[in-house]
């Protein structure tokens, strides 16, 4: 099973984020991100969830409990505002809903 540290490093590199970028997004210091990546500390539950949200993966993936990043389609939302991302999530939810599938054309 892959470690949390290895998963975080791989995800951060995949998205071309620095430790400072991640730290700023979840409200911690770059030193704490370094500690996560060097297996000196483990993220708290709220930080784990925040990291999963940043990388668009499940917490199980970060924890090494899942080998798949995600079975859903990845959407790059870099550069979009929180409001724009929320609109996209709402559109996806609408497409997934039974009411959308049963609407007549």
PDB file of C-alpha atoms in Angstrom:
ATOM      1  CA  UNK A   1       0.000   0.000   0.000  1.00  0.00           C
ATOM      2  CA  UNK A   2       1.315   3.399  -0.994  1.00  0.00           C
ATOM      3  CA  UNK A   3       1.912   5.895   1.810  1.00  0.00           C
ATOM      4  CA  UNK A   4       0.020   9.136   2.317  1.00  0.00           C
ATOM      5  CA  UNK A   5       3.303  10.960   1.731  1.00  0.00           C
ATOM      6  CA  UNK A   6       3.906   9.337  -1.664  1.00  0.00           C
ATOM      7  CA  UNK A   7       0.331   9.986  -2.761  1.00  0.00           C
ATOM      8  CA  UNK A   8       0.509  13.654  -1.742  1.00  0.00           C
ATOM      9  CA  UNK A   9       3.819  14.167  -3.526  1.00  0.00           C
ATOM     10  CA  UNK A  10       2.531  12.493  -6.697  1.00  0.00           C
ATOM     11  CA  UNK A  11      -0.691  14.528  -6.691  1.00  0.00           C
ATOM     12  CA  UNK A  12       1.097  17.788  -5.989  1.00  0.00           C
ATOM     13  CA  UNK A  13       3.543  17.139  -8.817  1.00  0.00           C
ATOM     14  CA  UNK A  14       0.751  16.089 -11.176  1.00  0.00           C
ATOM     15  CA  UNK A  15      -0.940  19.453 -10.666  1.00  0.00           C
ATOM     16  CA  UNK A  16       2.376  21.370 -10.674  1.00  0.00           C
ATOM     17  CA  UNK A  17       1.667  22.809  -7.218  1.00  0.00           C
ATOM     18  CA  UNK A  18       4.402  23.846  -4.831  1.00  0.00           C
ATOM     19  CA  UNK A  19       4.177  23.022  -1.146  1.00  0.00           C
ATOM     20  CA  UNK A  20       3.441  26.717  -0.611  1.00  0.00           C
ATOM     21  CA  UNK A  21       0.533  26.570  -3.078  1.00  0.00           C
ATOM     22  CA  UNK A  22      -1.049  23.686  -1.184  1.00  0.00           C
ATOM     23  CA  UNK A  23      -0.348  25.239   2.206  1.00  0.00           C
ATOM     24  CA  UNK A  24      -2.026  28.481   1.173  1.00  0.00           C
ATOM     25  CA  UNK A  25      -5.112  26.637  -0.107  1.00  0.00           C
ATOM     26  CA  UNK A  26      -5.678  24.679   3.106  1.00  0.00           C
ATOM     27  CA  UNK A  27      -4.523  27.330   5.564  1.00  0.00           C
ATOM     28  CA  UNK A  28      -1.326  25.788   6.919  1.00  0.00           C
ATOM     29  CA  UNK A  29       2.393  26.486   6.609  1.00  0.00           C
ATOM     30  CA  UNK A  30       4.565  25.048   3.835  1.00  0.00           C
ATOM     31  CA  UNK A  31       6.574  23.371   6.611  1.00  0.00           C
ATOM     32  CA  UNK A  32       3.503  21.328   7.565  1.00  0.00           C
ATOM     33  CA  UNK A  33       3.044  20.172   3.956  1.00  0.00           C
ATOM     34  CA  UNK A  34       6.713  19.190   3.978  1.00  0.00           C
ATOM     35  CA  UNK A  35       6.134  17.253   7.201  1.00  0.00           C
ATOM     36  CA  UNK A  36       3.231  15.382   5.549  1.00  0.00           C
ATOM     37  CA  UNK A  37       5.433  14.536   2.571  1.00  0.00           C
ATOM     38  CA  UNK A  38       8.346  13.431   4.760  1.00  0.00           C
ATOM     39  CA  UNK A  39       6.103  11.189   6.886  1.00  0.00           C
ATOM     40  CA  UNK A  40       6.777  13.280   9.979  1.00  0.00           C
ATOM     41  CA  UNK A  41       3.099  14.221  10.418  1.00  0.00           C
ATOM     42  CA  UNK A  42      -0.260  13.033   9.128  1.00  0.00           C
ATOM     43  CA  UNK A  43      -3.006  15.424   8.084  1.00  0.00           C
ATOM     44  CA  UNK A  44      -5.922  15.941  10.450  1.00  0.00           C
ATOM     45  CA  UNK A  45      -9.341  14.895   9.188  1.00  0.00           C
ATOM     46  CA  UNK A  46     -10.294  18.409   8.082  1.00  0.00           C
ATOM     47  CA  UNK A  47      -6.962  18.896   6.286  1.00  0.00           C
ATOM     48  CA  UNK A  48      -7.282  15.460   4.650  1.00  0.00           C
ATOM     49  CA  UNK A  49     -10.695  16.427   3.276  1.00  0.00           C
ATOM     50  CA  UNK A  50      -9.321  19.776   2.079  1.00  0.00           C
ATOM     51  CA  UNK A  51      -6.450  18.016   0.312  1.00  0.00           C
ATOM     52  CA  UNK A  52      -8.856  15.598  -1.361  1.00  0.00           C
ATOM     53  CA  UNK A  53     -10.939  18.541  -2.562  1.00  0.00           C
ATOM     54  CA  UNK A  54      -7.899  20.323  -4.000  1.00  0.00           C
ATOM     55  CA  UNK A  55      -6.783  17.260  -5.936  1.00  0.00           C
ATOM     56  CA  UNK A  56     -10.305  16.061  -6.833  1.00  0.00           C
ATOM     57  CA  UNK A  57      -9.714  12.628  -5.330  1.00  0.00           C
ATOM     58  CA  UNK A  58     -11.270  10.657  -2.502  1.00  0.00           C
ATOM     59  CA  UNK A  59      -9.814  10.657   0.982  1.00  0.00           C
ATOM     60  CA  UNK A  60      -9.495   6.878   0.559  1.00  0.00           C
ATOM     61  CA  UNK A  61      -7.148   7.479  -2.362  1.00  0.00           C
ATOM     62  CA  UNK A  62      -4.892   9.759  -0.300  1.00  0.00           C
ATOM     63  CA  UNK A  63      -4.940   7.264   2.568  1.00  0.00           C
ATOM     64  CA  UNK A  64      -3.877   4.461   0.232  1.00  0.00           C
ATOM     65  CA  UNK A  65      -7.139   2.572   0.678  1.00  0.00           C
ATOM     66  CA  UNK A  66      -8.017   2.879  -3.006  1.00  0.00           C
ATOM     67  CA  UNK A  67      -5.810   2.357  -6.021  1.00  0.00           C
ATOM     68  CA  UNK A  68      -8.011   4.407  -8.305  1.00  0.00           C
ATOM     69  CA  UNK A  69      -7.784   8.150  -8.246  1.00  0.00           C
ATOM     70  CA  UNK A  70     -11.474   8.340  -9.072  1.00  0.00           C
ATOM     71  CA  UNK A  71     -13.814   6.471 -11.346  1.00  0.00           C
ATOM     72  CA  UNK A  72     -15.486   9.679 -12.465  1.00  0.00           C
ATOM     73  CA  UNK A  73     -14.306  12.013 -15.180  1.00  0.00           C
ATOM     74  CA  UNK A  74     -11.679  14.494 -14.038  1.00  0.00           C
ATOM     75  CA  UNK A  75     -12.420  18.117 -14.839  1.00  0.00           C
ATOM     76  CA  UNK A  76      -9.652  20.687 -14.644  1.00  0.00           C
ATOM     77  CA  UNK A  77     -11.097  23.679 -12.774  1.00  0.00           C
ATOM     78  CA  UNK A  78      -7.845  25.617 -12.478  1.00  0.00           C
ATOM     79  CA  UNK A  79      -8.503  29.330 -12.769  1.00  0.00           C
ATOM     80  CA  UNK A  80     -12.219  29.085 -12.017  1.00  0.00           C
ATOM     81  CA  UNK A  81     -13.785  30.844  -9.069  1.00  0.00           C
ATOM     82  CA  UNK A  82     -15.451  28.942  -6.226  1.00  0.00           C
ATOM     83  CA  UNK A  83     -18.804  30.135  -7.596  1.00  0.00           C
ATOM     84  CA  UNK A  84     -18.018  28.791 -11.087  1.00  0.00           C
ATOM     85  CA  UNK A  85     -16.932  25.436  -9.633  1.00  0.00           C
ATOM     86  CA  UNK A  86     -20.165  25.263  -7.633  1.00  0.00           C
ATOM     87  CA  UNK A  87     -22.182  25.916 -10.809  1.00  0.00           C
ATOM     88  CA  UNK A  88     -20.366  23.054 -12.553  1.00  0.00           C
ATOM     89  CA  UNK A  89     -21.091  20.747  -9.607  1.00  0.00           C
ATOM     90  CA  UNK A  90     -24.764  21.732  -9.758  1.00  0.00           C
ATOM     91  CA  UNK A  91     -24.922  21.013 -13.481  1.00  0.00           C
ATOM     92  CA  UNK A  92     -23.367  17.577 -12.929  1.00  0.00           C
ATOM     93  CA  UNK A  93     -25.832  16.868 -10.109  1.00  0.00           C
ATOM     94  CA  UNK A  94     -28.713  17.867 -12.370  1.00  0.00           C
ATOM     95  CA  UNK A  95     -27.500  15.517 -15.111  1.00  0.00           C
ATOM     96  CA  UNK A  96     -27.247  12.690 -12.571  1.00  0.00           C
ATOM     97  CA  UNK A  97     -30.714  13.248 -11.126  1.00  0.00           C
ATOM     98  CA  UNK A  98     -33.600  10.946 -11.990  1.00  0.00           C
ATOM     99  CA  UNK A  99     -35.804  13.912 -12.804  1.00  0.00           C
ATOM    100  CA  UNK A 100     -33.422  15.013 -15.558  1.00  0.00           C
ATOM    101  CA  UNK A 101     -33.333  11.524 -17.048  1.00  0.00           C
ATOM    102  CA  UNK A 102     -37.117  11.248 -17.163  1.00  0.00           C
ATOM    103  CA  UNK A 103     -37.876  14.694 -18.605  1.00  0.00           C
ATOM    104  CA  UNK A 104     -39.564  14.571 -21.994  1.00  0.00           C
ATOM    105  CA  UNK A 105     -37.965  16.300 -24.910  1.00  0.00           C
TER     106      UNK A 105
END
